[in-house]
mmCIF file of C-alpha atoms in Angstrom:
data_model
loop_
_atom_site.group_PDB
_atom_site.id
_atom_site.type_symbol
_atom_site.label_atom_id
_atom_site.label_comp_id
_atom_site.label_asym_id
_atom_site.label_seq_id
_atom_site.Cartn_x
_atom_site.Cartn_y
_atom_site.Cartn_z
ATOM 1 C CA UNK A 502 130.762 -111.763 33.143
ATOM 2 C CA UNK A 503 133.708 -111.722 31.050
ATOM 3 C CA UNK A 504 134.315 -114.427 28.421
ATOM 4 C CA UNK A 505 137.550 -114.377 25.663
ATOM 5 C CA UNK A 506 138.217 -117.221 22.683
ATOM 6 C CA UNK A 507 139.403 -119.700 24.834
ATOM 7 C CA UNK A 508 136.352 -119.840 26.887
ATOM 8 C CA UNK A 509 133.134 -118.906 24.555
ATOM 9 C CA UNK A 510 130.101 -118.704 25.645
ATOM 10 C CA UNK A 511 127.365 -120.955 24.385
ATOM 11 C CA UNK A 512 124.219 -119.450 23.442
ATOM 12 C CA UNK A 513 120.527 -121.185 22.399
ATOM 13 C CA UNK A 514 118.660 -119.101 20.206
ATOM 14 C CA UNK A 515 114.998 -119.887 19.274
ATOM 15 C CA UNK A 516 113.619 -118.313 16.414
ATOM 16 C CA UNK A 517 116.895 -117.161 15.329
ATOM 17 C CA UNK A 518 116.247 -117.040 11.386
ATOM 18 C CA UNK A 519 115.368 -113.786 11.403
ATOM 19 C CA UNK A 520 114.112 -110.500 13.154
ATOM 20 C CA UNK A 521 115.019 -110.157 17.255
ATOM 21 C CA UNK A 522 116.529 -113.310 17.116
ATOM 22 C CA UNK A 523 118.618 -113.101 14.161
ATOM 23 C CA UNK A 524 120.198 -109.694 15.207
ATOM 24 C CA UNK A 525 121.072 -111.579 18.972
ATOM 25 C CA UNK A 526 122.870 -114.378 16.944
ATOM 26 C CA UNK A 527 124.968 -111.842 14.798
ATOM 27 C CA UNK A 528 125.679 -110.139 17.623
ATOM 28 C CA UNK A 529 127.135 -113.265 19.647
ATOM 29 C CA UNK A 530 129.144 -114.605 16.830
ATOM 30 C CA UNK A 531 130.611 -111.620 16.749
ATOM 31 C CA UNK A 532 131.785 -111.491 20.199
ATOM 32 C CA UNK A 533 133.280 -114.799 19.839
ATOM 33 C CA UNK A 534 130.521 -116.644 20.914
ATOM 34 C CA UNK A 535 129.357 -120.302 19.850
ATOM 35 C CA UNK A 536 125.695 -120.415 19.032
ATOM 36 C CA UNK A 537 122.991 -123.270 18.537
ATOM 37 C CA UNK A 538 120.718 -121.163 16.051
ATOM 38 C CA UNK A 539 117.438 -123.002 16.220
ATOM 39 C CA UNK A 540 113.810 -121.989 13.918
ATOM 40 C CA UNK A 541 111.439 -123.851 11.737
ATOM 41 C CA UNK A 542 113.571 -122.641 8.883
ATOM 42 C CA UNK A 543 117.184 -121.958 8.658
ATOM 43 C CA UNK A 544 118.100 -121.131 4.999
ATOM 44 C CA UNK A 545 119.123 -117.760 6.149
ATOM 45 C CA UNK A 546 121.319 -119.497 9.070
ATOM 46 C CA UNK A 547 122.882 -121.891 6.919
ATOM 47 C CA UNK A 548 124.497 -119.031 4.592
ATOM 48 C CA UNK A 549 125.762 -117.250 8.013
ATOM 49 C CA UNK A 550 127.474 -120.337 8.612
ATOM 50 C CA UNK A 551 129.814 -120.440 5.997
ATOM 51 C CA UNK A 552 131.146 -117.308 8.076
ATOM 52 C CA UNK A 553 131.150 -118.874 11.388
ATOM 53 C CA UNK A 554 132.073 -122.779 10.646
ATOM 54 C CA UNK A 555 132.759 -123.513 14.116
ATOM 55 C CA UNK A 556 131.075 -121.605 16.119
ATOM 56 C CA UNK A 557 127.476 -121.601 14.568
ATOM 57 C CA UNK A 558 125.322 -124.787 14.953
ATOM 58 C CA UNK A 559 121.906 -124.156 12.783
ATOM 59 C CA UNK A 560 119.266 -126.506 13.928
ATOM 60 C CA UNK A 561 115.741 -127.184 12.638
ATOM 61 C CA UNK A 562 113.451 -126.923 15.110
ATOM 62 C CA UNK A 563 109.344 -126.149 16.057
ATOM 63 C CA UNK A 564 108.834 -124.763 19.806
ATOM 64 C CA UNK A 565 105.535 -126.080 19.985
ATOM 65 C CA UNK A 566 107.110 -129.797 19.565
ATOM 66 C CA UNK A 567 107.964 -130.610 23.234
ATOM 67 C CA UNK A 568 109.653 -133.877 22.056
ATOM 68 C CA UNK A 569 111.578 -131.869 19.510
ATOM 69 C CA UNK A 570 112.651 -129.421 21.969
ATOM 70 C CA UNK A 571 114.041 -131.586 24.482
ATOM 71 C CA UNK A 572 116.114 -133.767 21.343
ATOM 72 C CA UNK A 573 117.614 -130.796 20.124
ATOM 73 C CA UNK A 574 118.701 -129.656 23.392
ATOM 74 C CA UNK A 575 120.090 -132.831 23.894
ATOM 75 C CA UNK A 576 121.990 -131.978 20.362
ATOM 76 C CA UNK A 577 122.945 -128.739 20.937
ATOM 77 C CA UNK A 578 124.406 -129.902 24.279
ATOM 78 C CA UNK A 579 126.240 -132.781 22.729
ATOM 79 C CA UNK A 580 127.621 -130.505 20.124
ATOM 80 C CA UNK A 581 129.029 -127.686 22.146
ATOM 81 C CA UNK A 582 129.591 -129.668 25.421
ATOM 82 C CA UNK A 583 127.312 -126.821 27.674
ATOM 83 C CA UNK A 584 125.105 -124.016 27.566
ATOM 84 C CA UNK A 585 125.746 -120.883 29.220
ATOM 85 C CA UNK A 586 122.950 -118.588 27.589
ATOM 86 C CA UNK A 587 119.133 -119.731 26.477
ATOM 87 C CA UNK A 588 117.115 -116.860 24.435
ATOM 88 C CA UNK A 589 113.165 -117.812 24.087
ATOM 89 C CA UNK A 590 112.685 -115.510 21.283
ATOM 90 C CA UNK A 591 110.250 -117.080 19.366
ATOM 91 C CA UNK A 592 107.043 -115.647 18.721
ATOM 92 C CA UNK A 593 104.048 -115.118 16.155
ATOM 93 C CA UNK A 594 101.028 -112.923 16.827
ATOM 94 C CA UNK A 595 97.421 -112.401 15.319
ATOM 95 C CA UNK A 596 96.011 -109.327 15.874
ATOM 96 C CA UNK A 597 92.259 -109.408 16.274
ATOM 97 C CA UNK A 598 89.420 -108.644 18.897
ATOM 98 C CA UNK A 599 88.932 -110.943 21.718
ATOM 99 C CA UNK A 600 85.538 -111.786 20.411
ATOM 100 C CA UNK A 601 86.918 -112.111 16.664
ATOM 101 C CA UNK A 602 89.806 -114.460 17.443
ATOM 102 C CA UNK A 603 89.057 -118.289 16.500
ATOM 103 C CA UNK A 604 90.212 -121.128 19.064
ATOM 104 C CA UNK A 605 92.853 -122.226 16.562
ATOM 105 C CA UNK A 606 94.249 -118.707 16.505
ATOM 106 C CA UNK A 607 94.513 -118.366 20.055
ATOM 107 C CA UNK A 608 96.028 -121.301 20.590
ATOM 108 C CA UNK A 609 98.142 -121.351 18.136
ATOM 109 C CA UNK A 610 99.611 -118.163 19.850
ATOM 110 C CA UNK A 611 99.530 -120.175 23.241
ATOM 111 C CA UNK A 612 101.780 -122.677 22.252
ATOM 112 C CA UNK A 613 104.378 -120.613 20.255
ATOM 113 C CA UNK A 614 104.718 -117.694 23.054
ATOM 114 C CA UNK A 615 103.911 -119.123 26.093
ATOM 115 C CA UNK A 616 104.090 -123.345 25.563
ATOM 116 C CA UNK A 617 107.506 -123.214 23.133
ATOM 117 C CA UNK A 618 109.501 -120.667 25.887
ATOM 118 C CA UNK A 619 107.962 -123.306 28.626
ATOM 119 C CA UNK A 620 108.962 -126.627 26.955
ATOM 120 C CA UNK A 621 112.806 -124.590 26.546
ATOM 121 C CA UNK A 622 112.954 -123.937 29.905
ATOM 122 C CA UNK A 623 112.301 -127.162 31.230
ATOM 123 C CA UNK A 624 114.827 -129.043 28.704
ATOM 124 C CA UNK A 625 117.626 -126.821 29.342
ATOM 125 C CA UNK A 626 117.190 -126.423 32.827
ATOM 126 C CA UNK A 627 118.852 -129.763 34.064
ATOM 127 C CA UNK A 628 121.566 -129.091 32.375
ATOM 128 C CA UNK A 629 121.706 -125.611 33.871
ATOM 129 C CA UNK A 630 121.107 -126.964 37.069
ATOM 130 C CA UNK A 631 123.983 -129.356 36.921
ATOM 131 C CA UNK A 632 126.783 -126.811 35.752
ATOM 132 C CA UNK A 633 125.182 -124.637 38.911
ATOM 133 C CA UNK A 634 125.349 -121.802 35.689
ATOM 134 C CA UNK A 635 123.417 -120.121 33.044
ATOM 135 C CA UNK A 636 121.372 -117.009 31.932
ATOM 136 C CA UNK A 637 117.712 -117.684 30.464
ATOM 137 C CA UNK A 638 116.345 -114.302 28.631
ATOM 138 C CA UNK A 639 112.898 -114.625 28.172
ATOM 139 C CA UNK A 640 111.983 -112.733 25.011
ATOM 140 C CA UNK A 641 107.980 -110.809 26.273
ATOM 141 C CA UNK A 642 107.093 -108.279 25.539
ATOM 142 C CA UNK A 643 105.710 -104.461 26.055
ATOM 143 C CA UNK A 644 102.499 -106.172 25.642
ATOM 144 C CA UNK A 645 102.961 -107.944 29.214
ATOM 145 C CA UNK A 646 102.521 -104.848 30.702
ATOM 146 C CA UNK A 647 100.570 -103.283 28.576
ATOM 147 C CA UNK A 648 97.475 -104.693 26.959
ATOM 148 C CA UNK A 649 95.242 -103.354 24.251
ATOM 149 C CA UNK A 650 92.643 -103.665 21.715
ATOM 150 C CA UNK A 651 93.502 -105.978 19.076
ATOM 151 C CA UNK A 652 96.225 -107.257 20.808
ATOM 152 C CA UNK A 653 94.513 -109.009 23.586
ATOM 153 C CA UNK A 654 95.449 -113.041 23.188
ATOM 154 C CA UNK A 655 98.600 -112.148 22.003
ATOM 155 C CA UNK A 656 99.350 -110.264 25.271
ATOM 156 C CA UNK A 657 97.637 -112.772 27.371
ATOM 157 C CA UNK A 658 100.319 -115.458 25.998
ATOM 158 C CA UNK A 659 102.996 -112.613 26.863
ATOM 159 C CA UNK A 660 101.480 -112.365 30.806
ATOM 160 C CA UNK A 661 101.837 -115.763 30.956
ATOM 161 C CA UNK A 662 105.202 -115.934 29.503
ATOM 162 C CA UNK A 663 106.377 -113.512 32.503
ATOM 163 C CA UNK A 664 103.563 -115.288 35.388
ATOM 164 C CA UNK A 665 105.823 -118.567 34.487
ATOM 165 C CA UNK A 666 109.051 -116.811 33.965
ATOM 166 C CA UNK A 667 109.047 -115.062 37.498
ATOM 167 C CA UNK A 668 108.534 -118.138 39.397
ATOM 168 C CA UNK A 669 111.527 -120.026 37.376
ATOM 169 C CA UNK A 670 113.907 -117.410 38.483
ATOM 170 C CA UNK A 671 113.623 -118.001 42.149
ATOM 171 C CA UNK A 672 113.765 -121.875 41.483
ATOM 172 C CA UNK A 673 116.575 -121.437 38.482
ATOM 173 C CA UNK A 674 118.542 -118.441 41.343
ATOM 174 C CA UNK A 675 118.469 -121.456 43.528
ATOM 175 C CA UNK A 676 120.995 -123.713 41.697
ATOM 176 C CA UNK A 677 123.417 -120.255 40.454
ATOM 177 C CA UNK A 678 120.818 -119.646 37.002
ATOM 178 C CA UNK A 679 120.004 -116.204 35.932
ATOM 179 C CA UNK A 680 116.273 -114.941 34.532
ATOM 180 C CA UNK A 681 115.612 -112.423 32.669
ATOM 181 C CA UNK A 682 112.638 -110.771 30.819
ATOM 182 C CA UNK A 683 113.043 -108.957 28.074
ATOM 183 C CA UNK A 684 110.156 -106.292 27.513
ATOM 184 C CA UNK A 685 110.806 -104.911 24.251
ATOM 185 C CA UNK A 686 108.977 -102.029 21.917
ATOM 186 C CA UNK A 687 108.887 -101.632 18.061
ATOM 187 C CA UNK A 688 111.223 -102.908 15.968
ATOM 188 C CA UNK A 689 111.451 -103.514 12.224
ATOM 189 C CA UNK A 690 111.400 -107.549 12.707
ATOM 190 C CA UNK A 691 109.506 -110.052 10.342
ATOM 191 C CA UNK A 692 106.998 -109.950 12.892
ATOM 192 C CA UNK A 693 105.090 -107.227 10.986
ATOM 193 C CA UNK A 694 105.277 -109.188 7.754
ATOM 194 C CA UNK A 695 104.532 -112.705 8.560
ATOM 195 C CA UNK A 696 101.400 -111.949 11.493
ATOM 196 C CA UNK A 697 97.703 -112.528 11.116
ATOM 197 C CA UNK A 698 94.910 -110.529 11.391
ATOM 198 C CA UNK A 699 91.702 -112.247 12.309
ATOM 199 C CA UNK A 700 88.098 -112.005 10.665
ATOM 200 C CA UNK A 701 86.930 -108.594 11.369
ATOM 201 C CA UNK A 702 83.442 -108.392 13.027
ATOM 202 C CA UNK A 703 81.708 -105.160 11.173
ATOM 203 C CA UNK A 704 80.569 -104.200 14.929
ATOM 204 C CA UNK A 705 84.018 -103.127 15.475
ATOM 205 C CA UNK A 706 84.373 -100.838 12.502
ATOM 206 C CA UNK A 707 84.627 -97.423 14.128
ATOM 207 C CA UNK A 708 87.078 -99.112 16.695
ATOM 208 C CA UNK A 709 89.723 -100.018 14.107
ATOM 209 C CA UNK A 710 88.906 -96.128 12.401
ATOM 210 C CA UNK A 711 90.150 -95.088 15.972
ATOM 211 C CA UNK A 712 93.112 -96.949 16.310
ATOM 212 C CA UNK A 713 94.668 -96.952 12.487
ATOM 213 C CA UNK A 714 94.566 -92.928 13.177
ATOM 214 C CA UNK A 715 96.545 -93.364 16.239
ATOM 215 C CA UNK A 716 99.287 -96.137 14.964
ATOM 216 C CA UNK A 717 99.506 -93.352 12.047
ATOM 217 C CA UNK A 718 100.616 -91.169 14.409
ATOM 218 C CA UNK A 719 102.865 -93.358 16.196
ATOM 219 C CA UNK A 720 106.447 -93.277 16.099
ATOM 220 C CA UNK A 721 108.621 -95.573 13.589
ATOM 221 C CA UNK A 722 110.420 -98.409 15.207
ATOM 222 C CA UNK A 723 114.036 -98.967 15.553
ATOM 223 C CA UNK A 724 116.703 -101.701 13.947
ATOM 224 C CA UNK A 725 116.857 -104.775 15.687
ATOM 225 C CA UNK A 726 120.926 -104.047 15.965
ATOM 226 C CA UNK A 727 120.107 -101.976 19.188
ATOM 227 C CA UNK A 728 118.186 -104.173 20.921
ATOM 228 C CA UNK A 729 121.291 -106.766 20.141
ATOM 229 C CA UNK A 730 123.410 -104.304 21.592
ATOM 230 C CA UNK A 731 121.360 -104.299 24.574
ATOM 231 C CA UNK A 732 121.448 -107.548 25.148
ATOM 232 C CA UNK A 733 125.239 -107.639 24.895
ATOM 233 C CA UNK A 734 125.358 -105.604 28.220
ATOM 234 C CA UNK A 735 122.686 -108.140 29.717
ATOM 235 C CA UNK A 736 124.374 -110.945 29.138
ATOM 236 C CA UNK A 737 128.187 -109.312 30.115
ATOM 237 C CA UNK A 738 126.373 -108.231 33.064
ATOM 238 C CA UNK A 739 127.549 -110.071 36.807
ATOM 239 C CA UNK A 740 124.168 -108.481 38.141
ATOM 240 C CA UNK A 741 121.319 -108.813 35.545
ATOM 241 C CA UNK A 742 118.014 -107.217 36.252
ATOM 242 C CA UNK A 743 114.828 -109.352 36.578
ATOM 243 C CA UNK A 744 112.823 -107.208 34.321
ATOM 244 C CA UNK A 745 114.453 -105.280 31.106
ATOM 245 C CA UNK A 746 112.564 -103.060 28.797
ATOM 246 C CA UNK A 747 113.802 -101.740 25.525
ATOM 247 C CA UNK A 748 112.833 -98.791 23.746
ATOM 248 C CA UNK A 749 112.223 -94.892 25.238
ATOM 249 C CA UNK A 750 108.856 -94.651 24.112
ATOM 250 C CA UNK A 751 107.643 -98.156 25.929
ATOM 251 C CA UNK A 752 109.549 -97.423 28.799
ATOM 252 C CA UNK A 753 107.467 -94.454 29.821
ATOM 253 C CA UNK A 754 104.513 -96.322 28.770
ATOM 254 C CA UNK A 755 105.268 -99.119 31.058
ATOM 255 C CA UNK A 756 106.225 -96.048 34.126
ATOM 256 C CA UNK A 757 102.947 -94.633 33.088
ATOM 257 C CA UNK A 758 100.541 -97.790 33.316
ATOM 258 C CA UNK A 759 102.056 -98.739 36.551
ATOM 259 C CA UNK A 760 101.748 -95.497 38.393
ATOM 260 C CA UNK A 761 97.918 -95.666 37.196
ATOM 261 C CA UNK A 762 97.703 -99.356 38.350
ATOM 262 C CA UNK A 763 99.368 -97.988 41.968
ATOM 263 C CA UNK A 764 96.843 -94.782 42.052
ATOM 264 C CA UNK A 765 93.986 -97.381 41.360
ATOM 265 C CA UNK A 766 95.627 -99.825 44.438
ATOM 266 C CA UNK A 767 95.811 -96.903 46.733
ATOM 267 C CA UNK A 768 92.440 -95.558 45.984
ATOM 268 C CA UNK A 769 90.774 -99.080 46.892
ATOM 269 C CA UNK A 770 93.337 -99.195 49.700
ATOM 270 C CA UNK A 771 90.252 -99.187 52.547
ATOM 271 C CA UNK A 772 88.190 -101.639 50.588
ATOM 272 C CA UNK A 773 91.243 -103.875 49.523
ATOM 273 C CA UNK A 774 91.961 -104.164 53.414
ATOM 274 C CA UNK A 775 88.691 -104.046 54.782
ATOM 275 C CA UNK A 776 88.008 -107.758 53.131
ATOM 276 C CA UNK A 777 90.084 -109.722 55.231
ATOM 277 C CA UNK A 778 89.718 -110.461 58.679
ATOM 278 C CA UNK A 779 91.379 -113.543 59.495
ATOM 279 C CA UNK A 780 89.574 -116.435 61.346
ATOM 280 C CA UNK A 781 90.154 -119.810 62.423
ATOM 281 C CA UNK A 782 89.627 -122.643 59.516
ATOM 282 C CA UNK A 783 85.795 -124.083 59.726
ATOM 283 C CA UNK A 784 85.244 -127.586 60.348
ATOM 284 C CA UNK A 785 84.713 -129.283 57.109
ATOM 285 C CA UNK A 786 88.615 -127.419 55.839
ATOM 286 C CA UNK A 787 90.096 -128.997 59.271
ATOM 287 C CA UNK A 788 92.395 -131.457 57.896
ATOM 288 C CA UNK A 789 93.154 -134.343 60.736
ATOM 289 C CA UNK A 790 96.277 -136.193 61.747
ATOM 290 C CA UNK A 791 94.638 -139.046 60.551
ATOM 291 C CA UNK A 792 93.820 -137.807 56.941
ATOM 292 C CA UNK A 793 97.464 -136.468 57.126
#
């Protein structure tokens, strides 16, 4: 895709205030770009914007407030007269133990990671779907491949970011609109400042010994800059991959854990196949003409 001043892209950026999604909207404005910046606040947007008068929109707005979602669309739309590129970048995460996490927690993470990226997706997509154009980037995760302790719910919203996200791709691919999901590692985002932990469970003690020793081992993470940069080539791409991870280390995480999950497949191969043997539907799951 190539774009110049006269015809700008349009991007939609949620949770563009800071971290991931600030770095993307820097990194459009600079190429020219017109962005809708949209998070629950926008101080930090609204002082960018005395650099970018007419080509950054800043926009108040919570994920998890379908209504909300669809309006601003609508605004963002009305302002710019189209959208060309839709980023579902906002996220929050707890960290906890399955059996620690409240309900509140979890679904709190639910509806910011999985429900706000959902209720996008289906506001922007007539629109889409009417210019027969468009690019949705789905911001996941390493954690949708890769699940772990402490991290459980908020991978689980992450899996079901990508479950939904793979199935909008064939129906978006049908009407000219790109997918893609964006599986990034570590980076130094306000993610690490502003997430929960849940009420530790003394049972788990020795388990959280374990794994501080191993994240104290761990590599540091990287500037959000290069993941913009990344992105950059996605979007300027005519051929954009389904799947895109970011980061060295996670990348041969992600090669690792799937060439385990394929062992594991192969292994079970005989009993995988040996449970179907197709026969004719019983009586009662007959459906008639009449019933038809």
């Amino acid at each position: 895709m190539t774009h110049n001043m006269i015809n700008k892209r349009v991007w939609f950026i949620t949770g563009a205030s800071k971290g991931l999604g600030y770095a993307f909207t820097c990194a459009a404005l600079k190429a020219g770009d017109k962005v809708v910046a949209v998070a629950r606040t926008i101080d930090k947007l609204e002082t960018l914007k005395a650099a970018y008068q007419e080509t950054l929109l800043p926009l108040n707005l919570d994920v998890t407030d379908r209504e909300a979602v669809f309006s601003t669309v609508k605004t963002a739309i009305e302002h710019f007269g189209r959208l060309d590129i839709v980023v579902n970048n906002a996220g929050i995460m707890t960290l906890g133990m399955i059996e620690e996490l409240s309900e509140m927690e979890a679904r709190k993470m639910m509806d910011t990671n999985f429900f706000g990226a959902l209720w996008v997706c289906q506001a922007v997509m007539p629109y889409l779907r009417a210019q027969r154009s468009g690019h949705i980037i789905q911001i996941t995760s390493i954690g949708a491949i890769i699940s772990g302790p402490m991290s459980g719910i908020y991978s689980a919203s992450k899996f079901a970011l990508e479950g939904m996200s793979e199935a909008l791709a064939k129906e978006a691919e049908h009407f000219g609109v790109k997918l893609t999901m964006v599986e990034p590692g570590g980076y130094w985002t306000d993610l690490y400042l502003s997430m929960n932990y849940s009420n530790p469970l003394d049972s788990y003690g020795t388990l959280r010994e374990e794994l501080a020793k191993q994240y104290s081992e761990g590599s540091a993470d990287s500037d959000p800059s290069l993941a913009a940069e990344a992105l950059m080539k996605l979007v300027d791409s005519d051929n954009p991959p389904l799947r895109l991870i970011l980061g060295s280390m996670v990348y041969d995480l992600a090669m690792d854990a799937l060439k385990k999950r394929m062992n594991a497949w192969e292994e079970w191969e005989a009993v995988s196949r040996a449970s179907e043997n197709a026969i004719p539907a019983p009586e009662g799951y007959r459906v008639t003409k009449e019933e038809e």
